[in-house]
PDB file of C-alpha atoms in Angstrom:
ATOM      1  CA  UNK G   1      13.052  -6.079 -20.103  1.00 51.00           C
ATOM      2  CA  UNK G   2      16.709  -7.122 -20.080  1.00 55.00           C
ATOM      3  CA  UNK G   3      17.212  -5.115 -16.884  1.00 59.00           C
ATOM      4  CA  UNK G   4      14.496  -7.178 -15.166  1.00 60.00           C
ATOM      5  CA  UNK G   5      16.083 -10.580 -15.924  1.00 60.00           C
ATOM      6  CA  UNK G   6      18.323 -10.727 -12.816  1.00 65.00           C
ATOM      7  CA  UNK G   7      15.304  -9.883 -10.665  1.00 67.00           C
ATOM      8  CA  UNK G   8      13.222 -12.583 -12.312  1.00 70.00           C
ATOM      9  CA  UNK G   9      15.948 -15.162 -11.685  1.00 71.00           C
ATOM     10  CA  UNK G  10      16.136 -13.989  -8.064  1.00 82.00           C
ATOM     11  CA  UNK G  11      12.369 -14.444  -7.597  1.00 85.00           C
ATOM     12  CA  UNK G  12      12.696 -18.166  -8.302  1.00 86.00           C
ATOM     13  CA  UNK G  13      15.751 -18.550  -6.059  1.00 88.00           C
ATOM     14  CA  UNK G  14      14.074 -16.578  -3.265  1.00 88.00           C
ATOM     15  CA  UNK G  15      10.939 -18.714  -3.395  1.00 90.00           C
ATOM     16  CA  UNK G  16      13.010 -21.920  -3.287  1.00 91.00           C
ATOM     17  CA  UNK G  17      14.928 -20.647  -0.247  1.00 91.00           C
ATOM     18  CA  UNK G  18      11.795 -19.513   1.622  1.00 89.00           C
ATOM     19  CA  UNK G  19      10.036 -22.834   0.998  1.00 91.00           C
ATOM     20  CA  UNK G  20      13.040 -24.866   2.144  1.00 91.00           C
ATOM     21  CA  UNK G  21      13.368 -22.717   5.272  1.00 91.00           C
ATOM     22  CA  UNK G  22       9.614 -22.685   6.041  1.00 90.00           C
ATOM     23  CA  UNK G  23       9.389 -26.484   5.898  1.00 91.00           C
ATOM     24  CA  UNK G  24      12.814 -27.355   7.370  1.00 89.00           C
ATOM     25  CA  UNK G  25      11.506 -28.092  10.882  1.00 89.00           C
ATOM     26  CA  UNK G  26       9.219 -30.787   9.474  1.00 88.00           C
ATOM     27  CA  UNK G  27      12.320 -32.725   8.420  1.00 86.00           C
ATOM     28  CA  UNK G  28      13.347 -32.774  12.085  1.00 86.00           C
ATOM     29  CA  UNK G  29      10.067 -34.231  13.341  1.00 86.00           C
ATOM     30  CA  UNK G  30       8.209 -30.989  14.048  1.00 89.00           C
ATOM     31  CA  UNK G  31       4.718 -30.264  12.823  1.00 87.00           C
ATOM     32  CA  UNK G  32       3.686 -27.295  10.678  1.00 88.00           C
ATOM     33  CA  UNK G  33       0.854 -25.131  11.959  1.00 86.00           C
ATOM     34  CA  UNK G  34      -2.124 -24.762   9.646  1.00 84.00           C
ATOM     35  CA  UNK G  35      -5.536 -23.173   9.568  1.00 80.00           C
ATOM     36  CA  UNK G  36      -8.332 -25.035  11.317  1.00 70.00           C
ATOM     37  CA  UNK G  37     -10.138 -25.867   8.036  1.00 67.00           C
ATOM     38  CA  UNK G  38      -7.146 -27.757   6.670  1.00 68.00           C
ATOM     39  CA  UNK G  39      -7.001 -30.017   9.725  1.00 63.00           C
ATOM     40  CA  UNK G  40     -10.749 -30.400  10.238  1.00 56.00           C
ATOM     41  CA  UNK G  41     -11.459 -31.541   6.672  1.00 56.00           C
ATOM     42  CA  UNK G  42      -9.457 -34.817   6.692  1.00 52.00           C
ATOM     43  CA  UNK G  43     -10.343 -35.533  10.296  1.00 50.00           C
ATOM     44  CA  UNK G  44     -14.054 -35.410   9.467  1.00 49.00           C
ATOM     45  CA  UNK G  45     -15.037 -32.742  11.989  1.00 50.00           C
ATOM     46  CA  UNK G  46     -17.339 -31.040   9.503  1.00 53.00           C
ATOM     47  CA  UNK G  47     -18.565 -34.136   7.674  1.00 52.00           C
ATOM     48  CA  UNK G  48     -19.254 -36.317  10.687  1.00 50.00           C
ATOM     49  CA  UNK G  49     -17.135 -39.253   9.434  1.00 54.00           C
ATOM     50  CA  UNK G  50     -14.902 -39.106  12.513  1.00 56.00           C
ATOM     51  CA  UNK G  51     -11.203 -38.501  13.073  1.00 58.00           C
ATOM     52  CA  UNK G  52      -8.469 -40.417  11.288  1.00 55.00           C
ATOM     53  CA  UNK G  53      -7.073 -43.409  13.121  1.00 58.00           C
ATOM     54  CA  UNK G  54      -3.316 -44.155  12.998  1.00 57.00           C
ATOM     55  CA  UNK G  55      -2.420 -45.428   9.529  1.00 57.00           C
ATOM     56  CA  UNK G  56      -5.755 -44.396   7.991  1.00 55.00           C
ATOM     57  CA  UNK G  57      -5.731 -42.156   4.919  1.00 54.00           C
ATOM     58  CA  UNK G  58      -8.420 -39.929   3.503  1.00 51.00           C
ATOM     59  CA  UNK G  59      -8.526 -37.875   0.318  1.00 56.00           C
ATOM     60  CA  UNK G  60      -8.619 -34.150   0.945  1.00 60.00           C
ATOM     61  CA  UNK G  61     -10.571 -31.806  -1.292  1.00 65.00           C
ATOM     62  CA  UNK G  62      -8.691 -28.771   0.023  1.00 71.00           C
ATOM     63  CA  UNK G  63      -5.550 -27.182  -1.346  1.00 80.00           C
ATOM     64  CA  UNK G  64      -2.953 -25.951   1.136  1.00 85.00           C
ATOM     65  CA  UNK G  65      -1.205 -22.637   0.558  1.00 90.00           C
ATOM     66  CA  UNK G  66       2.050 -21.213   1.861  1.00 93.00           C
ATOM     67  CA  UNK G  67       2.504 -17.450   2.025  1.00 93.00           C
ATOM     68  CA  UNK G  68       6.172 -16.704   1.344  1.00 91.00           C
ATOM     69  CA  UNK G  69       5.925 -13.462   3.320  1.00 90.00           C
ATOM     70  CA  UNK G  70       4.238 -15.152   6.311  1.00 91.00           C
ATOM     71  CA  UNK G  71       5.357 -18.809   6.160  1.00 91.00           C
ATOM     72  CA  UNK G  72       4.692 -19.638   9.816  1.00 89.00           C
ATOM     73  CA  UNK G  73       1.406 -21.411   9.051  1.00 87.00           C
ATOM     74  CA  UNK G  74      -0.367 -22.977   6.105  1.00 89.00           C
ATOM     75  CA  UNK G  75      -3.661 -21.643   4.781  1.00 89.00           C
ATOM     76  CA  UNK G  76      -6.357 -23.361   2.753  1.00 84.00           C
ATOM     77  CA  UNK G  77      -8.797 -22.673  -0.048  1.00 81.00           C
ATOM     78  CA  UNK G  78     -11.846 -22.386   2.242  1.00 78.00           C
ATOM     79  CA  UNK G  79     -14.216 -20.335   0.123  1.00 73.00           C
ATOM     80  CA  UNK G  80     -15.909 -17.084   0.934  1.00 65.00           C
ATOM     81  CA  UNK G  81     -19.228 -17.245   2.772  1.00 59.00           C
ATOM     82  CA  UNK G  82     -21.077 -13.981   2.030  1.00 59.00           C
ATOM     83  CA  UNK G  83     -21.741 -12.103   5.232  1.00 60.00           C
ATOM     84  CA  UNK G  84     -19.727 -14.613   7.272  1.00 52.00           C
ATOM     85  CA  UNK G  85     -16.134 -14.901   6.059  1.00 58.00           C
ATOM     86  CA  UNK G  86     -13.806 -13.955   3.205  1.00 68.00           C
ATOM     87  CA  UNK G  87     -12.352 -17.460   3.194  1.00 76.00           C
ATOM     88  CA  UNK G  88      -8.983 -18.484   4.563  1.00 84.00           C
ATOM     89  CA  UNK G  89      -6.446 -17.386   1.918  1.00 84.00           C
ATOM     90  CA  UNK G  90      -8.567 -14.379   0.886  1.00 83.00           C
ATOM     91  CA  UNK G  91      -8.814 -13.170   4.487  1.00 85.00           C
ATOM     92  CA  UNK G  92      -5.044 -13.508   4.870  1.00 87.00           C
ATOM     93  CA  UNK G  93      -4.477 -11.486   1.693  1.00 85.00           C
ATOM     94  CA  UNK G  94      -6.935  -8.787   2.831  1.00 84.00           C
ATOM     95  CA  UNK G  95      -5.430  -8.478   6.314  1.00 86.00           C
ATOM     96  CA  UNK G  96      -1.717  -9.028   5.708  1.00 87.00           C
ATOM     97  CA  UNK G  97      -1.209  -7.794   2.140  1.00 83.00           C
ATOM     98  CA  UNK G  98      -3.097  -4.507   2.156  1.00 75.00           C
ATOM     99  CA  UNK G  99      -0.287  -2.923   0.149  1.00 69.00           C
ATOM    100  CA  UNK G 100      -1.180  -5.191  -2.797  1.00 68.00           C
ATOM    101  CA  UNK G 101      -4.697  -3.846  -3.281  1.00 71.00           C
ATOM    102  CA  UNK G 102      -3.509  -2.486  -6.630  1.00 81.00           C
ATOM    103  CA  UNK G 103      -1.329  -5.123  -8.300  1.00 88.00           C
ATOM    104  CA  UNK G 104       1.804  -3.726  -9.917  1.00 92.00           C
ATOM    105  CA  UNK G 105       3.932  -5.450 -12.518  1.00 92.00           C
ATOM    106  CA  UNK G 106       7.213  -6.830 -11.161  1.00 90.00           C
ATOM    107  CA  UNK G 107       9.023  -5.740 -14.338  1.00 88.00           C
ATOM    108  CA  UNK G 108       7.624  -2.308 -15.194  1.00 90.00           C
ATOM    109  CA  UNK G 109       5.984  -1.374 -11.837  1.00 91.00           C
ATOM    110  CA  UNK G 110       2.848  -0.179 -13.632  1.00 94.00           C
ATOM    111  CA  UNK G 111      -0.575  -0.791 -12.028  1.00 95.00           C
ATOM    112  CA  UNK G 112      -2.350  -3.744 -13.637  1.00 95.00           C
ATOM    113  CA  UNK G 113      -6.111  -3.812 -14.279  1.00 93.00           C
ATOM    114  CA  UNK G 114      -7.712  -6.637 -12.275  1.00 88.00           C
ATOM    115  CA  UNK G 115      -8.736  -8.639 -15.340  1.00 92.00           C
ATOM    116  CA  UNK G 116      -5.182  -8.575 -16.772  1.00 94.00           C
ATOM    117  CA  UNK G 117      -3.175  -9.660 -13.708  1.00 94.00           C
ATOM    118  CA  UNK G 118      -0.864 -12.661 -14.027  1.00 95.00           C
ATOM    119  CA  UNK G 119       0.055 -13.828 -10.511  1.00 93.00           C
ATOM    120  CA  UNK G 120       3.514 -15.305  -9.997  1.00 93.00           C
ATOM    121  CA  UNK G 121       3.258 -18.320  -7.697  1.00 93.00           C
ATOM    122  CA  UNK G 122       4.924 -21.667  -7.032  1.00 94.00           C
ATOM    123  CA  UNK G 123       3.652 -25.224  -6.852  1.00 95.00           C
ATOM    124  CA  UNK G 124       5.495 -27.306  -4.271  1.00 94.00           C
ATOM    125  CA  UNK G 125       5.484 -31.063  -4.852  1.00 93.00           C
ATOM    126  CA  UNK G 126       5.890 -32.871  -1.548  1.00 89.00           C
ATOM    127  CA  UNK G 127       8.108 -35.959  -1.634  1.00 90.00           C
ATOM    128  CA  UNK G 128       7.249 -36.728   1.968  1.00 87.00           C
ATOM    129  CA  UNK G 129       4.171 -35.921   4.039  1.00 83.00           C
ATOM    130  CA  UNK G 130       3.929 -32.730   6.049  1.00 84.00           C
ATOM    131  CA  UNK G 131       2.715 -33.205   9.595  1.00 82.00           C
ATOM    132  CA  UNK G 132       0.331 -30.305  10.129  1.00 81.00           C
ATOM    133  CA  UNK G 133      -1.665 -29.286  13.174  1.00 78.00           C
ATOM    134  CA  UNK G 134      -4.091 -26.796  14.619  1.00 75.00           C
ATOM    135  CA  UNK G 135      -4.112 -27.061  18.387  1.00 73.00           C
ATOM    136  CA  UNK G 136      -2.742 -29.929  20.437  1.00 73.00           C
ATOM    137  CA  UNK G 137      -5.360 -32.532  19.460  1.00 69.00           C
ATOM    138  CA  UNK G 138      -5.963 -31.792  15.780  1.00 68.00           C
ATOM    139  CA  UNK G 139      -3.356 -32.928  13.284  1.00 69.00           C
ATOM    140  CA  UNK G 140      -2.800 -34.995  10.153  1.00 73.00           C
ATOM    141  CA  UNK G 141      -0.203 -35.692   7.452  1.00 76.00           C
ATOM    142  CA  UNK G 142      -0.639 -33.654   4.265  1.00 79.00           C
ATOM    143  CA  UNK G 143       0.681 -35.143   1.021  1.00 80.00           C
ATOM    144  CA  UNK G 144       0.546 -33.985  -2.571  1.00 81.00           C
ATOM    145  CA  UNK G 145       1.103 -30.367  -3.542  1.00 87.00           C
ATOM    146  CA  UNK G 146       1.107 -26.994  -1.869  1.00 90.00           C
ATOM    147  CA  UNK G 147       0.806 -23.700  -3.684  1.00 92.00           C
ATOM    148  CA  UNK G 148       2.179 -20.367  -2.656  1.00 94.00           C
ATOM    149  CA  UNK G 149      -0.044 -17.339  -2.518  1.00 92.00           C
ATOM    150  CA  UNK G 150       0.929 -14.798  -5.197  1.00 91.00           C
ATOM    151  CA  UNK G 151       4.535 -13.732  -4.772  1.00 90.00           C
ATOM    152  CA  UNK G 152       4.349 -10.867  -7.236  1.00 90.00           C
ATOM    153  CA  UNK G 153       2.439 -10.003 -10.397  1.00 92.00           C
ATOM    154  CA  UNK G 154       3.116  -9.500 -14.101  1.00 93.00           C
ATOM    155  CA  UNK G 155       1.185  -7.397 -16.603  1.00 94.00           C
ATOM    156  CA  UNK G 156      -0.003  -8.719 -19.981  1.00 95.00           C
ATOM    157  CA  UNK G 157       3.084  -7.311 -21.702  1.00 93.00           C
ATOM    158  CA  UNK G 158       5.500  -9.115 -19.349  1.00 91.00           C
ATOM    159  CA  UNK G 159       3.555 -12.269 -18.435  1.00 91.00           C
ATOM    160  CA  UNK G 160       5.723 -14.514 -20.620  1.00 90.00           C
ATOM    161  CA  UNK G 161       8.971 -13.567 -18.856  1.00 86.00           C
ATOM    162  CA  UNK G 162       8.702 -16.503 -16.470  1.00 86.00           C
ATOM    163  CA  UNK G 163       7.658 -20.095 -16.766  1.00 88.00           C
ATOM    164  CA  UNK G 164       4.679 -20.270 -14.433  1.00 92.00           C
ATOM    165  CA  UNK G 165       4.056 -21.738 -12.041  1.00 95.00           C
ATOM    166  CA  UNK G 166       7.504 -21.940 -10.464  1.00 94.00           C
ATOM    167  CA  UNK G 167       8.070 -25.648  -9.698  1.00 94.00           C
ATOM    168  CA  UNK G 168       9.657 -26.693  -6.405  1.00 94.00           C
ATOM    169  CA  UNK G 169      10.366 -30.190  -5.085  1.00 92.00           C
ATOM    170  CA  UNK G 170      10.424 -30.622  -1.306  1.00 91.00           C
ATOM    171  CA  UNK G 171      12.536 -31.799   0.271  1.00 90.00           C
ATOM    172  CA  UNK G 172      15.226 -31.343  -2.293  1.00 78.00           C
ATOM    173  CA  UNK G 173      16.613 -34.626  -3.502  1.00 66.00           C
TER     174      UNK G 173
END
């Protein structure tokens, strides 16, 4: 386990760097692309309450996710619809992370049974809103927290090696 400590420290530093880089353009007035669900929900396209007007706020019952391996757009927690869709984050994992079908422990590299997997992820607390969009006419400002999709995994034996979730403040103060 001692040999894994530098790698564990690097996981946290890597996640911080990827998050800062993935969201840097927002600090310069650019918008972050997101899935359609994340933009439609606050703008009322599915509920019929109508789009947000300038200055109007609306609570969002969706969580936004950032994939550290594919940070170009945010995903959401749209759930699976049997026979229709896997859901937003699940579909991304199935299409883009095929190599993770069998989770392996970051420390010992052993396959982990599905019911014993401890995902390593980060929670990003936003200190300023993220302007997100999907298409030219659908946007809003997301505030609160983002989560990363799993970065790596730990087995039961090594799950206490890290304080989880990794906590990140954005932008750094």
